[in-house]
XYZ file of C-alpha atoms in Angstrom:
716
model
C 150.326 78.451 122.420
C 150.424 75.631 119.821
C 153.797 75.025 118.225
C 152.397 75.705 114.762
C 150.795 79.026 115.755
C 151.950 82.060 113.804
C 154.049 84.510 115.811
C 153.659 88.087 114.566
C 156.654 90.287 115.247
C 156.478 92.898 112.495
C 155.144 96.269 113.648
C 153.024 98.322 111.239
C 153.018 102.112 111.536
C 149.707 103.893 112.012
C 149.660 105.434 108.518
C 150.501 102.103 106.887
C 147.903 100.295 108.988
C 145.148 102.675 107.894
C 146.269 102.525 104.261
C 146.318 98.715 104.296
C 142.897 98.524 105.913
C 141.276 100.873 103.395
C 142.791 98.914 100.509
C 141.635 95.605 102.008
C 138.085 96.942 102.361
C 138.118 98.185 98.752
C 139.358 94.795 97.550
C 136.674 92.975 99.557
C 133.968 95.193 98.044
C 135.224 94.638 94.491
C 135.500 90.900 95.046
C 131.988 90.499 96.459
C 130.347 93.145 94.323
C 128.454 94.295 97.418
C 128.490 97.698 99.042
C 128.928 97.235 102.793
C 128.590 100.919 103.646
C 125.370 102.504 104.944
C 122.737 103.106 102.260
C 120.619 106.134 101.446
C 117.496 106.855 103.477
C 114.871 109.581 103.666
C 114.972 111.756 106.769
C 112.673 114.598 107.897
C 114.650 117.798 107.573
C 113.951 118.830 111.151
C 115.660 115.657 112.415
C 118.635 115.648 110.033
C 121.131 117.762 111.981
C 124.543 116.061 111.821
C 123.530 113.712 108.997
C 125.485 113.404 105.752
C 123.638 114.158 102.512
C 123.764 111.410 99.909
C 122.477 113.636 97.080
C 122.508 117.340 96.186
C 119.623 119.382 97.588
C 117.645 121.797 95.378
C 115.447 124.570 96.749
C 111.750 123.797 96.210
C 110.671 127.432 96.493
C 112.295 130.863 96.740
C 112.986 132.678 99.956
C 111.566 135.059 100.700
C 108.549 133.752 98.791
C 107.244 137.297 98.363
C 108.709 140.775 98.653
C 109.381 141.895 102.220
C 110.002 145.264 103.812
C 113.652 145.485 104.858
C 112.989 148.552 107.028
C 110.114 150.306 108.730
C 108.509 153.184 106.819
C 106.018 153.621 104.014
C 105.605 151.188 101.127
C 104.922 152.928 97.823
C 105.485 152.820 94.091
C 108.872 154.354 93.322
C 107.615 156.025 90.124
C 105.270 158.197 92.205
C 108.247 159.885 93.903
C 110.691 160.538 91.045
C 110.051 164.313 91.074
C 109.901 164.710 94.853
C 112.094 167.319 96.556
C 112.124 169.135 99.880
C 110.509 172.163 98.249
C 108.023 170.159 96.177
C 107.293 166.857 97.921
C 105.188 164.137 96.381
C 101.912 163.835 98.312
C 100.500 160.318 98.612
C 97.400 158.988 100.334
C 97.945 156.489 103.180
C 96.049 153.299 102.521
C 95.699 154.049 98.819
C 99.061 154.987 97.271
C 101.304 154.378 100.315
C 101.133 152.052 103.290
C 102.773 152.055 106.743
C 104.881 148.882 107.174
C 107.340 147.422 109.664
C 110.497 145.536 108.843
C 109.610 141.998 107.755
C 106.074 142.811 106.587
C 104.956 141.592 103.189
C 105.084 144.373 100.621
C 101.556 145.460 99.546
C 100.599 144.837 95.873
C 101.832 147.418 93.349
C 104.485 148.719 95.798
C 108.175 148.361 94.989
C 110.006 150.607 97.474
C 110.098 151.708 101.102
C 110.439 155.344 102.162
C 112.009 155.739 105.575
C 110.303 157.926 108.155
C 113.030 160.551 107.676
C 111.751 161.154 104.131
C 108.028 161.125 104.981
C 105.866 163.786 106.634
C 102.335 163.001 107.792
C 99.765 165.809 107.731
C 97.279 164.044 110.021
C 94.584 164.009 107.340
C 95.711 160.873 105.523
C 98.309 162.606 103.415
C 101.981 161.563 103.394
C 104.572 163.909 101.877
C 107.650 162.191 100.416
C 110.584 164.609 100.320
C 113.074 162.589 98.232
C 112.845 160.338 95.172
C 112.801 156.571 95.870
C 114.483 154.014 93.626
C 112.746 150.731 92.765
C 113.329 147.999 95.402
C 114.899 150.413 97.853
C 114.760 148.847 101.360
C 112.947 145.818 99.940
C 113.898 142.127 100.117
C 112.869 140.868 96.703
C 111.393 137.442 95.977
C 114.213 134.860 96.013
C 116.851 137.400 97.023
C 118.102 134.948 99.679
C 117.344 131.586 98.036
C 116.148 131.208 94.460
C 113.800 128.432 93.390
C 115.706 125.476 91.901
C 118.941 126.780 93.402
C 121.461 124.102 94.465
C 121.775 124.531 98.215
C 124.106 121.726 99.286
C 126.200 119.128 97.528
C 126.503 115.408 98.186
C 128.281 114.363 101.458
C 127.662 117.725 103.089
C 127.223 117.421 106.872
C 124.069 119.261 107.888
C 124.483 121.914 110.579
C 121.720 123.589 112.631
C 121.823 126.660 110.369
C 121.446 124.397 107.325
C 118.240 122.905 108.735
C 116.668 126.362 108.902
C 117.683 127.187 105.326
C 116.291 123.904 104.003
C 112.935 124.350 105.693
C 112.695 127.946 104.491
C 113.349 126.708 100.945
C 110.488 124.212 101.181
C 112.684 121.119 101.597
C 110.875 119.082 104.240
C 112.713 115.806 103.611
C 116.305 115.069 102.640
C 118.158 111.980 101.438
C 120.995 111.131 103.823
C 123.331 108.225 104.409
C 122.114 105.921 107.145
C 124.272 105.755 110.257
C 126.980 103.158 110.718
C 126.089 100.176 112.879
C 129.064 99.262 115.088
C 129.053 96.198 117.342
C 131.404 95.970 120.335
C 132.416 93.233 122.755
C 135.233 92.217 125.090
C 136.874 88.847 124.437
C 138.347 86.619 127.111
C 139.566 87.559 130.539
C 137.624 87.764 133.772
C 135.034 90.406 132.935
C 131.376 91.105 133.590
C 129.144 93.719 131.995
C 129.409 97.155 133.558
C 125.765 98.194 133.269
C 122.983 96.082 134.666
C 120.076 98.484 135.075
C 117.328 98.963 132.481
C 118.705 96.193 130.255
C 121.630 98.361 129.266
C 124.454 95.860 129.171
C 123.681 92.683 130.976
C 124.462 89.150 129.948
C 124.061 85.586 131.026
C 126.018 82.574 129.988
C 127.811 79.478 131.042
C 131.305 78.240 130.520
C 134.398 76.796 132.049
C 137.990 77.766 132.051
C 138.665 75.605 129.023
C 135.219 75.091 127.530
C 133.026 77.149 125.261
C 130.978 79.956 126.736
C 127.408 80.088 125.528
C 124.317 81.971 126.496
C 122.338 85.098 125.919
C 122.840 88.729 126.757
C 121.052 92.013 126.425
C 122.035 95.603 126.234
C 123.537 98.237 124.003
C 124.880 101.714 124.341
C 121.826 103.015 122.490
C 119.316 100.778 124.256
C 119.541 97.981 121.698
C 121.001 94.575 122.460
C 124.254 92.995 121.478
C 122.750 91.349 118.394
C 119.829 92.535 116.316
C 118.297 95.835 117.480
C 115.078 95.208 119.330
C 115.925 91.613 120.203
C 117.299 90.135 123.381
C 120.063 87.979 122.007
C 123.635 88.829 122.759
C 126.946 87.063 122.983
C 128.331 84.635 125.466
C 129.675 85.873 128.733
C 133.291 85.454 129.615
C 134.279 82.195 131.299
C 136.782 82.246 134.093
C 139.204 79.571 135.091
C 137.396 76.775 136.822
C 134.136 78.673 137.330
C 130.973 79.382 135.418
C 130.503 83.054 134.623
C 127.516 85.015 133.453
C 125.140 82.503 135.027
C 123.159 83.089 138.179
C 125.907 83.903 140.679
C 126.483 81.733 143.732
C 125.668 84.124 146.545
C 127.969 82.167 148.829
C 130.992 83.297 146.811
C 132.042 86.867 146.016
C 131.956 87.930 142.371
C 135.631 88.261 141.525
C 135.132 89.286 137.921
C 136.303 92.714 136.793
C 133.766 95.264 135.620
C 134.129 95.852 131.882
C 134.366 99.627 131.769
C 136.240 99.748 128.464
C 133.508 98.632 126.062
C 130.970 101.220 127.321
C 133.622 103.943 126.988
C 134.316 102.897 123.397
C 130.574 102.743 122.714
C 130.285 106.340 123.889
C 133.157 107.335 121.593
C 131.409 105.531 118.738
C 128.176 107.413 119.343
C 130.102 110.692 119.444
C 130.963 109.955 115.793
C 127.212 109.727 115.018
C 127.339 105.933 114.705
C 125.006 103.463 116.373
C 126.878 101.495 119.026
C 125.660 98.034 120.064
C 127.319 96.656 123.171
C 127.328 92.884 123.692
C 128.088 90.951 126.843
C 131.703 89.757 127.257
C 132.626 86.895 124.925
C 134.355 83.645 125.708
C 137.751 83.350 124.007
C 136.596 80.623 121.618
C 136.109 80.426 117.874
C 132.457 79.461 118.400
C 131.703 82.547 120.493
C 133.465 84.813 117.990
C 131.652 83.288 115.029
C 128.296 83.603 116.764
C 128.935 87.268 117.631
C 130.068 88.139 114.106
C 127.220 86.352 112.362
C 124.544 87.901 114.567
C 126.106 91.327 114.189
C 126.234 91.044 110.396
C 122.664 89.740 110.291
C 121.612 92.850 112.219
C 123.224 95.081 109.604
C 126.582 95.649 111.238
C 129.074 97.706 109.247
C 132.059 97.479 111.616
C 133.012 95.377 114.622
C 135.244 96.266 117.514
C 136.774 93.828 119.997
C 138.666 94.488 123.218
C 140.972 91.485 123.567
C 141.632 90.764 127.214
C 145.018 89.039 127.145
C 147.575 87.211 125.030
C 145.662 83.927 125.277
C 142.494 85.553 123.929
C 144.483 87.370 121.251
C 145.929 84.072 120.052
C 142.396 82.677 119.683
C 141.242 85.775 117.798
C 144.206 85.625 115.434
C 143.666 81.929 114.767
C 140.018 82.612 113.998
C 140.829 85.268 111.408
C 143.549 83.140 109.869
C 140.906 80.493 109.242
C 137.779 82.521 108.495
C 138.782 86.114 107.798
C 141.773 88.215 106.824
C 144.341 89.702 109.168
C 145.428 93.039 107.715
C 147.842 94.425 110.336
C 148.599 92.019 113.211
C 150.639 94.557 115.226
C 149.850 98.252 114.838
C 152.550 100.358 116.471
C 150.671 102.587 118.930
C 151.567 103.763 122.407
C 149.520 103.524 124.482
C 147.411 101.080 122.497
C 149.541 98.006 121.816
C 148.801 95.362 120.880
C 146.227 96.530 118.327
C 145.191 94.535 115.275
C 143.031 95.156 112.197
C 141.259 92.506 110.148
C 138.469 92.104 107.603
C 135.540 89.720 108.023
C 133.007 89.410 105.189
C 133.893 92.860 103.957
C 133.647 94.547 107.367
C 136.540 96.095 109.261
C 137.460 94.446 112.553
C 139.464 96.263 115.220
C 141.103 94.362 118.052
C 142.176 96.715 120.834
C 143.805 96.128 124.222
C 141.425 96.079 127.215
C 143.149 98.929 129.038
C 141.601 102.381 129.540
C 144.354 104.538 128.060
C 145.409 101.977 125.454
C 141.969 101.220 124.070
C 140.862 104.855 123.920
C 144.124 105.940 122.303
C 143.917 103.171 119.711
C 140.279 104.030 119.064
C 141.147 107.676 118.433
C 144.087 106.896 116.167
C 142.834 103.825 114.330
C 139.072 103.362 114.621
C 137.851 106.977 114.416
C 139.322 107.805 110.994
C 137.972 104.545 109.575
C 134.442 105.111 110.881
C 134.461 108.698 109.660
C 135.595 107.633 106.210
C 132.892 104.970 106.081
C 130.360 107.602 107.159
C 131.486 109.848 104.261
C 132.813 112.404 106.719
C 136.157 114.220 106.429
C 138.829 112.261 108.292
C 140.275 115.555 109.513
C 137.297 115.782 111.860
C 138.404 112.802 113.889
C 140.692 114.810 116.167
C 137.787 116.730 117.674
C 135.243 113.964 117.286
C 137.276 111.385 119.163
C 136.164 112.772 122.509
C 133.039 114.550 121.435
C 134.940 117.827 121.710
C 133.681 120.862 119.780
C 135.115 121.325 116.314
C 136.440 124.715 117.419
C 139.229 122.838 119.238
C 142.415 123.167 117.254
C 146.107 122.532 117.723
C 147.967 124.909 119.996
C 151.554 125.476 121.048
C 152.393 124.502 124.611
C 155.493 124.375 126.798
C 156.318 121.002 128.297
C 156.400 120.736 132.082
C 158.201 117.383 131.775
C 160.126 115.596 129.063
C 158.245 113.719 126.357
C 160.138 110.662 125.077
C 159.795 109.091 121.646
C 159.579 105.366 121.000
C 161.122 104.531 117.603
C 158.747 102.563 115.413
C 155.680 103.480 117.473
C 153.186 106.315 117.050
C 152.881 107.831 120.517
C 149.725 109.662 121.569
C 150.920 111.106 124.849
C 148.084 112.217 127.176
C 148.412 115.759 128.500
C 146.987 118.001 131.170
C 146.779 121.568 129.816
C 146.498 124.970 131.473
C 147.309 128.598 130.866
C 149.994 129.591 133.388
C 150.975 133.243 133.212
C 151.598 134.155 129.592
C 152.043 130.629 128.227
C 150.159 127.394 127.763
C 151.691 124.559 129.781
C 151.385 120.891 128.861
C 152.018 118.312 131.547
C 152.566 114.783 130.120
C 150.581 112.214 132.073
C 151.731 108.664 132.637
C 151.350 106.362 129.671
C 149.975 103.875 132.152
C 146.830 102.034 131.303
C 144.699 103.015 134.280
C 141.518 105.041 134.447
C 143.251 107.822 136.388
C 145.184 108.801 133.277
C 142.127 108.791 131.007
C 139.947 110.944 133.255
C 142.696 113.547 133.717
C 143.581 113.776 130.029
C 142.739 117.175 128.506
C 144.665 116.760 125.280
C 147.431 114.825 123.629
C 150.645 115.212 121.691
C 151.329 112.940 118.740
C 154.890 111.786 118.147
C 155.102 109.846 114.903
C 156.910 106.526 114.568
C 159.972 108.277 113.138
C 159.680 111.406 115.290
C 161.872 112.669 118.104
C 161.094 113.265 121.749
C 160.948 116.681 123.387
C 162.813 117.781 126.541
C 161.458 119.665 129.536
C 160.714 123.289 128.648
C 160.513 122.736 124.891
C 157.499 123.776 122.846
C 155.233 121.226 121.201
C 152.020 121.112 119.209
C 149.201 119.855 121.415
C 145.690 118.821 120.446
C 143.184 119.825 123.146
C 140.189 117.627 123.809
C 138.269 120.457 125.462
C 137.450 123.969 124.242
C 140.537 126.161 124.359
C 138.904 128.695 126.676
C 138.916 126.101 129.496
C 142.703 126.540 129.677
C 142.035 129.838 131.444
C 139.914 128.179 134.129
C 142.340 125.327 134.863
C 144.631 125.568 137.904
C 147.847 123.534 138.180
C 149.110 122.558 141.652
C 152.356 120.594 141.882
C 153.423 118.631 144.927
C 151.951 116.228 147.444
C 148.631 114.454 147.033
C 146.072 114.533 149.813
C 142.323 114.278 150.359
C 142.169 117.983 151.227
C 143.259 118.762 147.677
C 140.414 116.599 146.402
C 137.988 118.569 148.579
C 139.441 121.798 147.245
C 139.046 120.659 143.636
C 135.414 119.729 144.263
C 134.629 123.019 146.009
C 136.269 125.125 143.277
C 133.958 123.585 140.684
C 130.977 124.770 142.734
C 132.052 128.414 142.636
C 130.126 130.964 140.511
C 133.144 131.009 138.191
C 134.245 127.340 138.337
C 137.942 126.472 138.449
C 139.200 123.056 137.380
C 142.057 122.266 139.780
C 144.566 119.578 138.792
C 146.908 118.386 141.532
C 150.029 116.859 140.044
C 151.718 114.500 142.453
C 155.447 115.263 142.638
C 158.176 115.322 145.228
C 159.044 118.627 146.825
C 162.064 119.240 144.590
C 160.120 118.725 141.383
C 157.243 120.863 142.687
C 159.584 123.737 143.432
C 161.230 123.313 140.022
C 157.788 123.612 138.431
C 157.316 126.916 140.281
C 160.679 128.199 139.049
C 159.767 127.389 135.435
C 156.244 128.848 135.729
C 154.778 125.429 134.993
C 152.234 125.588 137.820
C 150.232 128.193 139.730
C 151.136 126.839 143.167
C 153.236 124.174 144.844
C 151.921 122.039 147.693
C 154.691 121.575 150.258
C 154.840 119.887 153.654
C 158.586 119.714 154.283
C 159.751 119.884 157.901
C 162.562 122.416 158.306
C 163.393 121.349 161.872
C 162.097 119.170 164.701
C 160.248 122.053 166.386
C 157.308 122.519 164.030
C 158.687 124.817 161.322
C 157.784 123.826 157.773
C 158.483 124.807 154.168
C 160.151 128.221 154.591
C 163.647 126.812 155.034
C 163.183 124.370 152.159
C 162.181 127.143 149.745
C 164.925 129.484 150.960
C 167.577 126.803 150.476
C 166.494 125.781 146.983
C 165.037 129.018 145.590
C 166.362 131.956 147.629
C 165.470 134.493 144.951
C 161.905 133.273 144.614
C 159.196 135.830 145.386
C 156.413 133.730 146.849
C 153.806 133.728 149.593
C 152.814 130.831 151.838
C 149.114 130.109 152.425
C 148.202 127.291 154.787
C 146.061 124.483 153.447
C 145.743 122.458 156.671
C 147.710 120.774 159.416
C 147.635 117.024 158.911
C 148.094 114.711 161.845
C 150.652 111.950 161.408
C 150.962 108.910 163.584
C 150.557 105.158 163.469
C 147.877 103.221 161.633
C 146.866 100.251 163.782
C 144.205 97.504 163.586
C 140.648 98.336 164.640
C 140.412 98.564 168.407
C 144.187 98.992 168.752
C 144.539 95.450 170.181
C 148.249 95.889 171.036
C 147.531 99.092 172.953
C 149.993 101.375 171.145
C 150.358 104.776 172.798
C 153.776 105.974 171.673
C 156.300 105.278 168.984
C 158.514 103.538 171.550
C 155.869 100.795 171.788
C 156.965 99.547 168.345
C 160.248 98.404 169.868
C 158.964 97.512 173.316
C 156.071 95.375 172.032
C 158.174 93.877 169.199
C 155.680 94.945 166.514
C 156.017 94.498 162.769
C 156.003 97.798 160.941
C 155.576 98.914 157.330
C 157.159 102.194 156.247
C 156.541 104.905 153.654
C 158.865 105.567 150.718
C 162.214 107.210 151.397
C 161.942 110.959 150.806
C 158.196 111.160 151.463
C 157.077 113.652 154.089
C 155.499 110.925 156.225
C 158.810 109.030 156.206
C 160.654 112.199 157.249
C 158.159 112.792 160.052
C 158.469 109.163 161.160
C 162.259 109.469 161.285
C 161.960 112.646 163.371
C 159.616 110.903 165.810
C 162.079 108.022 166.128
C 164.903 110.445 166.918
C 162.821 112.200 169.590
C 162.092 108.836 171.186
C 165.778 107.879 171.124
C 165.175 105.093 168.602
C 167.064 104.133 165.482
C 165.802 102.381 162.326
C 167.395 99.192 163.646
C 164.938 99.266 166.557
C 161.960 99.006 164.180
C 161.158 95.606 162.688
C 160.126 96.169 159.059
C 161.599 99.662 158.765
C 162.950 98.745 155.320
C 159.546 97.508 154.065
C 158.140 100.381 152.022
C 154.579 101.133 150.848
C 153.873 103.483 147.940
C 150.947 105.381 149.452
C 149.045 106.137 152.642
C 146.339 103.681 151.635
C 148.978 101.025 150.939
C 150.186 101.350 154.536
C 146.606 100.965 155.783
C 146.078 97.957 153.502
C 149.166 96.248 154.917
C 147.811 96.677 158.443
C 144.314 95.578 157.413
C 145.575 92.358 155.837
C 147.839 91.527 158.782
C 151.090 91.987 156.915
C 152.083 94.551 159.522
C 151.022 95.491 163.046
C 151.354 99.210 162.399
C 152.746 101.790 160.018
C 153.266 105.551 159.810
C 150.326 107.228 158.138
C 147.374 109.568 158.462
C 143.984 109.303 160.107
C 142.034 109.622 156.852
C 143.687 106.506 155.391
C 143.038 104.552 158.587
C 139.407 105.662 158.677
C 138.888 104.736 155.035
C 139.708 101.097 155.864
C 137.998 100.882 159.225
C 141.264 100.953 161.189
C 142.349 102.947 164.222
C 144.901 105.724 164.382
C 147.352 106.799 167.094
C 148.233 110.483 166.532
C 151.841 111.419 167.293
C 152.399 114.783 165.626
C 151.448 117.049 162.759
C 152.758 118.432 159.486
C 151.840 121.747 157.924
C 150.611 121.631 154.339
C 151.084 124.978 152.602
C 150.364 126.367 149.177
C 153.427 128.212 147.879
C 152.228 130.797 145.361
C 154.435 133.105 143.244
C 153.605 136.751 143.823
C 153.217 137.151 140.053
C 150.091 134.965 140.158
C 148.334 136.626 143.094
C 146.039 138.581 140.759
C 145.127 135.496 138.748
C 141.364 134.852 139.196
C 142.024 131.148 139.762
C 144.474 131.831 142.586
C 142.100 134.399 144.085
C 139.348 131.751 144.048
C 141.591 129.335 145.969
C 142.534 131.888 148.620
C 138.909 132.895 149.043
C 137.792 129.266 149.361
C 140.371 128.457 152.053
C 139.005 131.284 154.207
C 135.414 130.030 154.076
C 134.127 128.567 157.347
C 132.040 125.975 155.533
C 135.078 124.645 153.650
C 137.072 124.372 156.874
C 134.228 122.322 158.347
C 134.492 119.926 155.428
C 138.217 119.478 156.146
C 137.549 118.908 159.838
C 134.958 116.265 158.944
C 137.659 114.152 157.300
C 139.282 113.509 160.649
C 142.973 113.866 161.363
C 143.251 117.506 160.249
C 143.431 120.874 161.974
C 142.238 124.088 160.329
C 143.493 126.662 162.831
C 145.810 128.129 160.151
C 143.824 127.243 157.011
C 143.641 130.155 154.582
C 146.136 132.299 156.503
C 149.115 133.935 154.841
C 152.080 132.682 156.836
C 155.304 134.359 157.874
C 158.590 132.775 158.910
C 158.344 131.567 162.507
C 154.719 130.420 162.398
C 154.727 126.933 163.835
C 152.160 124.195 164.284
C 149.199 125.226 166.398
C 150.171 128.920 166.285
């Protein structure tokens, strides 16, 4: 960074950042004398659902346009029946002074009332006897009774709903004046990215550049089928250069493409379209002033109203800030969001610019908190809608009270939008805070969020919070929480449950055995997944639960028996057959984390073989997951490691089985009648599902689906 570069350290709160941006946009409009918001346009009424009216709408004709029968019976003139009684009925002639009608029929001329069949007797000779007097307009929908001609139907800035479309057409309004949609242009700046979508011209780009030079070129593609620049053209922005290589150009097939797929910009484009804005997605930009200027100018020439940038790293952010210092206006250089930092707002030729971090959770959170309310305001829509609109969720979603299954910390000075998984467990709604990490796993599992303001306080485990769901509230009753170990069988189970006639959305929350059991105690999950060895003879889980929750009333249902052993290179070149071979053949080993079930099983196998940790080279080297163990063996960092067959198979390695561990679902008796739990138990007993488990390799299903009793051991 140059010595004279500005260093921004002040953090702006979310509310202040929005307030400053709106004021800056107002000042830019007053200074230029130009309105940068979408202008009015004519739209056929039948295509205007979701549009915002730019002028009041007046009914062109009444509805109904003529009198209609509101009930089935006989249409007549009320004055002809004033003297009618049961003893002296008024006799009318069908087809002359009365007429048979059905509900919705046009009222015949000269008629002004409907006599129900209960008050009419037919003599079979054309005569109809009316036994009670009828009042004028009885059972009749009069002209304009629903909508009167010249009646004001809707005011300016009303958002048209499907029911509104029907009313407008009935009132003779075949065309309405609405605000045009916002045009929003998006791109990623800097970093080592390539466009995510390459088919059908959706988001491809070509360009040239070097690690220090300017990236130039052309690109095509947009979220709505239009390119990165003017709609209907094929000109986009420059692709991202990488250090020492040319990117975006025709790839050298001799070298692998090491660029990252840009999945963030398409996700933000989808969010933009969910707000009824047009999203134009450009190819990744080089982190240069020239590339930025070219992107902005082409976007503005195409009618852009707002621009959104995902800034890849600090180096790219420094370039972006320098550009706006010279040619635009930085409004808030550091908006205090978590996840979502660093986020920046600026103004360029009267348009708002949003610079977001290129991380899944961070960019989407910042979009929801910062970009959505701005776009809605510019679209003349109520900002209060942004909570539901940010994920395309129905407007029926509203805040709800939930009990925390884990603590929720505050970060002074930062607005925290904590992602949540939500479910109805027993008689309460449970909110499980997800990691504030920036990976895709968090974003795809997020079902709602909790907002802690910059000056707010955190919330401890078990406390009640206000949560904003991103899905309809009724889905809480079809969501199943499982706490405990993570395994591919649980992924199979989640997939199969969504195929059931009454789908269940299963969320498996990775946790150690102690935390999983604690979640059961607090009624924060429907089941715990345990695989804790109680002894060296094949007993699992019962002793662990009895020691830590002796009063718990639970049942044990087997999920599967998972083989454990050693992951070895393809072909098993060192000829491992037993765990003693690790010492005898002087092999390098990688281990699982202390406290994990695989580590416990590995230690038990060592004891049975008369070995100690000191006999195993690399015993202290720990890997965070089963796949991490397999990766260490694949890359030659280790000769073997304790793991499972599925992980070895996934990486084309071999596996030496040495034992098994029983994976059980521990379910409180109070939840046995829950339809979601019933669906799980039923699934585990299906032969077809057991075949799917067997197909994974490294699993046994001899006990799968069985309710277990103390003393049931492996292979029983």
